[in-house]
Short mmCIF file of N, CA, C and O in Angstrom, two decimals:
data_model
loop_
_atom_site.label_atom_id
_atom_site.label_comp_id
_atom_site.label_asym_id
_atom_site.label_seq_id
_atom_site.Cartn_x
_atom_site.Cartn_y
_atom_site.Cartn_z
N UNK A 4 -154.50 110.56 -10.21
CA UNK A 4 -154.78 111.71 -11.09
C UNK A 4 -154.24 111.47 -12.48
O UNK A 4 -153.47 110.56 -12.79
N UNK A 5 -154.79 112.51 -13.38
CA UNK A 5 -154.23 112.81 -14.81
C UNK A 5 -152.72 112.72 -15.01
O UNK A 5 -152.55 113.94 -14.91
N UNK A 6 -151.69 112.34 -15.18
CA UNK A 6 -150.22 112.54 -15.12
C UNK A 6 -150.22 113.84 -16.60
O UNK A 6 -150.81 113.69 -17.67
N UNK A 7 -149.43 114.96 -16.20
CA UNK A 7 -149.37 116.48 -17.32
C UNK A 7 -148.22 115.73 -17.61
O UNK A 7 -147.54 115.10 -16.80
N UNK A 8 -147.97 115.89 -19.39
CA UNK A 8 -147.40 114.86 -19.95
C UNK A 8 -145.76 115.96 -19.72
O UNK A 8 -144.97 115.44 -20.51
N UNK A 9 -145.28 116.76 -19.24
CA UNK A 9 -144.69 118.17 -19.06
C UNK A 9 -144.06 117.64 -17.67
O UNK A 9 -142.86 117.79 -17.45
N UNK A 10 -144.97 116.97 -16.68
CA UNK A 10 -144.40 116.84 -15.49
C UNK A 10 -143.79 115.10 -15.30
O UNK A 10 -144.40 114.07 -15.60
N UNK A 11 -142.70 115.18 -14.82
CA UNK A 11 -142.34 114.06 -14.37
C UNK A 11 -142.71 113.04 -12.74
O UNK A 11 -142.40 113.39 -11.61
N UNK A 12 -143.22 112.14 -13.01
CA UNK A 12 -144.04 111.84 -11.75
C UNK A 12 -142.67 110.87 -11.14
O UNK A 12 -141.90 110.02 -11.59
N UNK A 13 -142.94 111.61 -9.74
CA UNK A 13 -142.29 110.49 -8.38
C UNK A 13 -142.94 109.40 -8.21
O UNK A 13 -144.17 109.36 -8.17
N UNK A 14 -142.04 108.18 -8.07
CA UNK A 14 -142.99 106.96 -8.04
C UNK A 14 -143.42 107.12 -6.74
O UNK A 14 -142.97 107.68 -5.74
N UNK A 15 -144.52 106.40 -7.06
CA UNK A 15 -145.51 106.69 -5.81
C UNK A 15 -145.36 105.46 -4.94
O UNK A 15 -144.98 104.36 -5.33
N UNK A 16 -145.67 105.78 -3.77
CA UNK A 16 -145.43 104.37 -2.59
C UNK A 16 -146.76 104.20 -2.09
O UNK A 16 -147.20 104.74 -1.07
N UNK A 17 -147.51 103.26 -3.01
CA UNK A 17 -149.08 103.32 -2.48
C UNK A 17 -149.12 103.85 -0.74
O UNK A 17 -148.07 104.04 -0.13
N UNK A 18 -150.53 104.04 -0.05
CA UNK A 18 -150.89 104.40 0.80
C UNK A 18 -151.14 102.91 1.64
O UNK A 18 -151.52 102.06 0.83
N UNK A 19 -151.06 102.51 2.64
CA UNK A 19 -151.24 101.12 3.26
C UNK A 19 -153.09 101.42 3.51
O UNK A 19 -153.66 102.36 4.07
N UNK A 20 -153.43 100.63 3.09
CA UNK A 20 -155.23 100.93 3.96
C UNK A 20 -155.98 101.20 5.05
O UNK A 20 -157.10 101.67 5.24
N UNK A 21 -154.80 100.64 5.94
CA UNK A 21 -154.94 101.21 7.09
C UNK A 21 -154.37 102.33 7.64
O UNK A 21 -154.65 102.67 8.79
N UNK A 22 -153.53 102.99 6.90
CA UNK A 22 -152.98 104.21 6.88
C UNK A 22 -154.19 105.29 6.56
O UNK A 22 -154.61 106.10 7.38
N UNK A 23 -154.70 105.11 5.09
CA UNK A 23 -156.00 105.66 4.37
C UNK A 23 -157.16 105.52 5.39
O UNK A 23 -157.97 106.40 5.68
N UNK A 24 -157.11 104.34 5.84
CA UNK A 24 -158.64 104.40 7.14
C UNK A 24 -158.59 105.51 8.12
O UNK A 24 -159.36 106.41 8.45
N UNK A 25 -157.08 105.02 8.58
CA UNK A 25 -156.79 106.22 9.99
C UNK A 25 -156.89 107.48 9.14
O UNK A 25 -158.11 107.66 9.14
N UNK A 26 -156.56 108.10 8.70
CA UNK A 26 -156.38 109.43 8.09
C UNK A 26 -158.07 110.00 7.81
O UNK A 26 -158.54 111.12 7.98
N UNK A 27 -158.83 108.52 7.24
CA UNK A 27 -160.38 109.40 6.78
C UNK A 27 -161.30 109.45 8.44
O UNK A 27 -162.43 109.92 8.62
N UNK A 28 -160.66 108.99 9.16
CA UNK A 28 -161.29 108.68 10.58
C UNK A 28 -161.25 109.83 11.01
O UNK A 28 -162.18 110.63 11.09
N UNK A 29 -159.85 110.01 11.38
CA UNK A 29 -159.04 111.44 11.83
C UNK A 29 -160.39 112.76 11.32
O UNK A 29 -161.26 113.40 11.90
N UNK A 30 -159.94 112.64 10.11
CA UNK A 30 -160.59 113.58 9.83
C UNK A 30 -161.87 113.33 9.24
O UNK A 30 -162.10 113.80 8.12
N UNK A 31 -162.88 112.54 9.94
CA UNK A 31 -164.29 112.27 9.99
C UNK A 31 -164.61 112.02 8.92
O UNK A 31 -165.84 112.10 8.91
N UNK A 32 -164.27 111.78 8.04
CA UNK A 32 -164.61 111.05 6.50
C UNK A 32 -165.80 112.68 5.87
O UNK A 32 -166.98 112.83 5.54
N UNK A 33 -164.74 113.44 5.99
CA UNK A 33 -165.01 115.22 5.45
C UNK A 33 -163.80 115.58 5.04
O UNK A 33 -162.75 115.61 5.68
N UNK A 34 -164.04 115.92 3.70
CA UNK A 34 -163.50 117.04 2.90
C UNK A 34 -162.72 118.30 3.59
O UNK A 34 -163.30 119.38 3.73
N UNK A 35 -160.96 118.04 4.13
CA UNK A 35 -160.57 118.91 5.05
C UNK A 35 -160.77 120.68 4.06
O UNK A 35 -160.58 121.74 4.66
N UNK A 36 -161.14 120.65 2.69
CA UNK A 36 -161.22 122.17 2.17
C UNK A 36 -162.43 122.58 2.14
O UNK A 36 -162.76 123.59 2.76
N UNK A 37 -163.30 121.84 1.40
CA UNK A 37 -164.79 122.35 0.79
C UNK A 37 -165.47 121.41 2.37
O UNK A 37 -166.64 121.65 2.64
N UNK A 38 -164.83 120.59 3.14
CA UNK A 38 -166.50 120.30 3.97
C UNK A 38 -167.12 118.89 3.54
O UNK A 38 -167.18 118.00 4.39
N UNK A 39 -167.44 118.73 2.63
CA UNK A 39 -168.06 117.63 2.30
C UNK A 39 -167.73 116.26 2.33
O UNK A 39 -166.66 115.78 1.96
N UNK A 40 -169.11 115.37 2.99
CA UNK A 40 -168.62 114.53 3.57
C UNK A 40 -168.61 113.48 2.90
O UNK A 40 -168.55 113.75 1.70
N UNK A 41 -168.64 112.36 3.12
CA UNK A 41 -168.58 110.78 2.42
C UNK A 41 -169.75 110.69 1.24
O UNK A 41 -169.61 110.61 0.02
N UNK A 42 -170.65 110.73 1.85
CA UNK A 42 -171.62 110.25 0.83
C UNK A 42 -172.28 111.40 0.08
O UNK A 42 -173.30 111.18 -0.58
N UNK A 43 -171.85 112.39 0.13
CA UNK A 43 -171.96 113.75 -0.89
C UNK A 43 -171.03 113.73 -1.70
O UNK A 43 -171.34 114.24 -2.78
N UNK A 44 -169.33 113.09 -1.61
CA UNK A 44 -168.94 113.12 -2.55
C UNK A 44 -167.51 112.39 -2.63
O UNK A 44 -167.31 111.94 -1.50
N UNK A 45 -166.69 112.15 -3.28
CA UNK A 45 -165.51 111.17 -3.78
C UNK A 45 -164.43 111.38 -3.15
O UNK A 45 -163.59 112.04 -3.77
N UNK A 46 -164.10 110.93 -1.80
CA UNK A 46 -162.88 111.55 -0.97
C UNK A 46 -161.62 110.38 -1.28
O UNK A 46 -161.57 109.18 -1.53
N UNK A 47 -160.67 111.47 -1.09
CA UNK A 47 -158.93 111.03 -1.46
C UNK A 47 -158.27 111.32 -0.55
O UNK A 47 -158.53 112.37 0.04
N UNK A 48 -157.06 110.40 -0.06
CA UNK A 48 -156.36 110.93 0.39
C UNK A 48 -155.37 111.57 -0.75
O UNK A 48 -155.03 111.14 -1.85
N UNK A 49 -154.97 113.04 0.11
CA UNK A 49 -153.98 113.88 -0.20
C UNK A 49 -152.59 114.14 0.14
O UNK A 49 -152.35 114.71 1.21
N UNK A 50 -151.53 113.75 -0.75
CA UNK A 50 -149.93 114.64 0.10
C UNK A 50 -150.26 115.94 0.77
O UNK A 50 -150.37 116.79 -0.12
N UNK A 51 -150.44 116.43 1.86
CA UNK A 51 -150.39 117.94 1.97
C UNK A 51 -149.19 118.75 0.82
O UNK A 51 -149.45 119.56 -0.08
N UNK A 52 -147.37 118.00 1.41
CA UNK A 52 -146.36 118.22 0.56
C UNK A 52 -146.58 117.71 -0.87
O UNK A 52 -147.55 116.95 -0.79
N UNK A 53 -146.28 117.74 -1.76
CA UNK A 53 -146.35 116.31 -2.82
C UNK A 53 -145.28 115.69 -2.93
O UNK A 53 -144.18 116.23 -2.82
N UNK A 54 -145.44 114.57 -3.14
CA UNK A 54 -143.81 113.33 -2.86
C UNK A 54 -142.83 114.40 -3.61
O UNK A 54 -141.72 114.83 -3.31
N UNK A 55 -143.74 114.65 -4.73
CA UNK A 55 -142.44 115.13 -5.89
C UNK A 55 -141.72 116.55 -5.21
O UNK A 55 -140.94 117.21 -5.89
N UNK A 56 -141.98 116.85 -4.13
CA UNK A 56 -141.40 118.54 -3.79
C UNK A 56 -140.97 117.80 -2.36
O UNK A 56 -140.66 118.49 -1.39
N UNK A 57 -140.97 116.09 -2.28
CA UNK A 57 -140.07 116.26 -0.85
C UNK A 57 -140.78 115.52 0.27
O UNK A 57 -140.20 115.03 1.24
N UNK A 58 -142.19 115.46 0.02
CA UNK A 58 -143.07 114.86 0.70
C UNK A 58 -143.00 113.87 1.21
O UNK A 58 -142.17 113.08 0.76
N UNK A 59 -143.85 113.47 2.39
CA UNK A 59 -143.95 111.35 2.80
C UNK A 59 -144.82 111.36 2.39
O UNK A 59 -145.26 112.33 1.77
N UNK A 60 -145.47 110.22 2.58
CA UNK A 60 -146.88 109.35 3.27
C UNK A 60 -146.87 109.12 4.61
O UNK A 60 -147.44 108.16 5.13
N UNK A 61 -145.99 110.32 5.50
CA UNK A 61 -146.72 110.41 6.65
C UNK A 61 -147.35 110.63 6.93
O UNK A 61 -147.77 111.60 6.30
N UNK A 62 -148.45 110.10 8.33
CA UNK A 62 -149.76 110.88 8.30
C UNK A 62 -149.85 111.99 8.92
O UNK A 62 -150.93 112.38 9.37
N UNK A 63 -148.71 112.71 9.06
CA UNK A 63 -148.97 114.25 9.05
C UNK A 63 -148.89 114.90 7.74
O UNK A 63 -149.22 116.08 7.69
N UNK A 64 -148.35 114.09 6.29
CA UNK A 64 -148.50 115.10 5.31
C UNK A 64 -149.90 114.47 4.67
O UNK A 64 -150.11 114.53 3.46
N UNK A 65 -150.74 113.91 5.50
CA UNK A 65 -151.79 113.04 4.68
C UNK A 65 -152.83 113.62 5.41
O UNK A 65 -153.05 113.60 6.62
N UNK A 66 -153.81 114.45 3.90
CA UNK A 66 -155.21 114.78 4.55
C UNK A 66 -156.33 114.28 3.41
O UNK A 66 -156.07 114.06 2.22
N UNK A 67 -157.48 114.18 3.97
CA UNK A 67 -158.84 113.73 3.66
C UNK A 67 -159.35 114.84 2.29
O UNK A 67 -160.25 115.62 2.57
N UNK A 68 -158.91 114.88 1.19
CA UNK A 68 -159.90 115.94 0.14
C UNK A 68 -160.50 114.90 -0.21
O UNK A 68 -160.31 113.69 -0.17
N UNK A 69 -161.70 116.02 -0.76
CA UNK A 69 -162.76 115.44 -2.37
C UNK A 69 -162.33 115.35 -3.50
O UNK A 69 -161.41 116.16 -3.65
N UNK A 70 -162.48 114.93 -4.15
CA UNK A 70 -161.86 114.51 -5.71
C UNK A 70 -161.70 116.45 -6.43
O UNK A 70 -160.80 116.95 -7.11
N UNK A 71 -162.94 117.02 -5.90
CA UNK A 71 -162.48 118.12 -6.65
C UNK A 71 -161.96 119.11 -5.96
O UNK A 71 -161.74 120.12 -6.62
N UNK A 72 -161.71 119.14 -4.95
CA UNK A 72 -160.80 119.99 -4.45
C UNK A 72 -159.26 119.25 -4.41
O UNK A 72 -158.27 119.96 -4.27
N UNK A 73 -159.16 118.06 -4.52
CA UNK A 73 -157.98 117.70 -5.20
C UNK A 73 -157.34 117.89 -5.85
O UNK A 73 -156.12 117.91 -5.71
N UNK A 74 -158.49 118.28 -7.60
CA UNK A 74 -158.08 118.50 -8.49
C UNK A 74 -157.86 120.04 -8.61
O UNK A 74 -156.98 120.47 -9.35
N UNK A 75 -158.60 120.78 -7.96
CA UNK A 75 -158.43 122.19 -8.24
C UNK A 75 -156.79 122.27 -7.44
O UNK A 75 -155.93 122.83 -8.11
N UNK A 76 -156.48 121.87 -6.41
CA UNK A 76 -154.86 122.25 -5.60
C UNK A 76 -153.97 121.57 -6.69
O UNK A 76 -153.06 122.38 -6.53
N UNK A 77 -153.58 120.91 -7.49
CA UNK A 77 -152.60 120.35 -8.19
C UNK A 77 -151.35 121.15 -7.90
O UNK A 77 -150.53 120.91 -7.01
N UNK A 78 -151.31 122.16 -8.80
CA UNK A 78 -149.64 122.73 -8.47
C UNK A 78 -149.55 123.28 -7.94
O UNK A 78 -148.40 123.66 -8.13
N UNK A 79 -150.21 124.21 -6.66
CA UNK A 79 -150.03 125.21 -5.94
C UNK A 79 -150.16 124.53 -4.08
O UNK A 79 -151.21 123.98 -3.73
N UNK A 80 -149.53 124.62 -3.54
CA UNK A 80 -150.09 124.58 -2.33
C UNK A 80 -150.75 125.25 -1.36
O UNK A 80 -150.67 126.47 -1.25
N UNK A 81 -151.57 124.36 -0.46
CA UNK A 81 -152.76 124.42 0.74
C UNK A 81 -151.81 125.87 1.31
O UNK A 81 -150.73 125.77 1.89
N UNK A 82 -152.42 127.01 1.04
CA UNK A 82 -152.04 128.14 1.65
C UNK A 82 -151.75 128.17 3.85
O UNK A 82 -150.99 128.72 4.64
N UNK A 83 -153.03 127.12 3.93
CA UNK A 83 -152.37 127.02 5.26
C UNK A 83 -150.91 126.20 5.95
O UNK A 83 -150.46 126.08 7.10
N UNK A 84 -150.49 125.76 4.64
CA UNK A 84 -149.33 125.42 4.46
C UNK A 84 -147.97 126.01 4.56
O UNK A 84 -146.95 125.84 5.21
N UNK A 85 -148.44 126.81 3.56
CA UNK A 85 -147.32 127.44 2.80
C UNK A 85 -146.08 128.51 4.13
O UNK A 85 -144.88 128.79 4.13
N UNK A 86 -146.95 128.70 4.83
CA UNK A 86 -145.75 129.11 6.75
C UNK A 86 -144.75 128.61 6.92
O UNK A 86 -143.69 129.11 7.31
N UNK A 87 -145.03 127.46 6.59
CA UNK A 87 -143.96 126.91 7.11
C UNK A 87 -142.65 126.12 5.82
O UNK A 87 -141.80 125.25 6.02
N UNK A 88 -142.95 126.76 4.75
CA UNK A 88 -141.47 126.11 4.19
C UNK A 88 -141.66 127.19 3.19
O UNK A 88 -142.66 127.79 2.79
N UNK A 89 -140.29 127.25 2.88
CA UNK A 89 -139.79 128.55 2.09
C UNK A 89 -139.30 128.21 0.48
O UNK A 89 -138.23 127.82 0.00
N UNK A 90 -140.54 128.54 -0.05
CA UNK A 90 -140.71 127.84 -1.56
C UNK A 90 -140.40 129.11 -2.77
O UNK A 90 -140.46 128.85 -3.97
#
């Protein structure tokens, strides 16, 4: 993504590829928000957490978005999230 020149970025610990495979498998190579699948549109893996608030690259904090539902979650978190930690 864009780095907000305001935010300080956690270095990132690339994703292993076979980490990224299992994860788009898992979740059928579809868009876990909007739905959409591979060849409709630009899928990423996602921190559910973000490193910078605490996160892994485990593949429980790792889900399948589209580029634009990526971009629309930036600072807020996946509300089906949000249960379980006290922010």
């Amino acid at each position: 993504g864009i780095a907000h020149p305001t935010m300080t970025k956690t270095p990132r610990i690339p994703i292993p590829i076979a980490v990224k495979n299992y994860i788009w498998k898992r979740d059928r190579h579809q868009c876990q928000s909007c739905g959409k699948i591979e060849n409709e549109t630009n899928l990423t893996i996602d921190h559910i957490i973000p490193l910078a608030s605490g996160g892994s690259n485990d593949i429980s904090n790792l889900q399948t978005l589209c580029h634009t539902c990526n971009s629309r979650k930036k600072h807020h978190f996946d509300p089906r999230f949000q249960r379980k930690f006290n922010l």
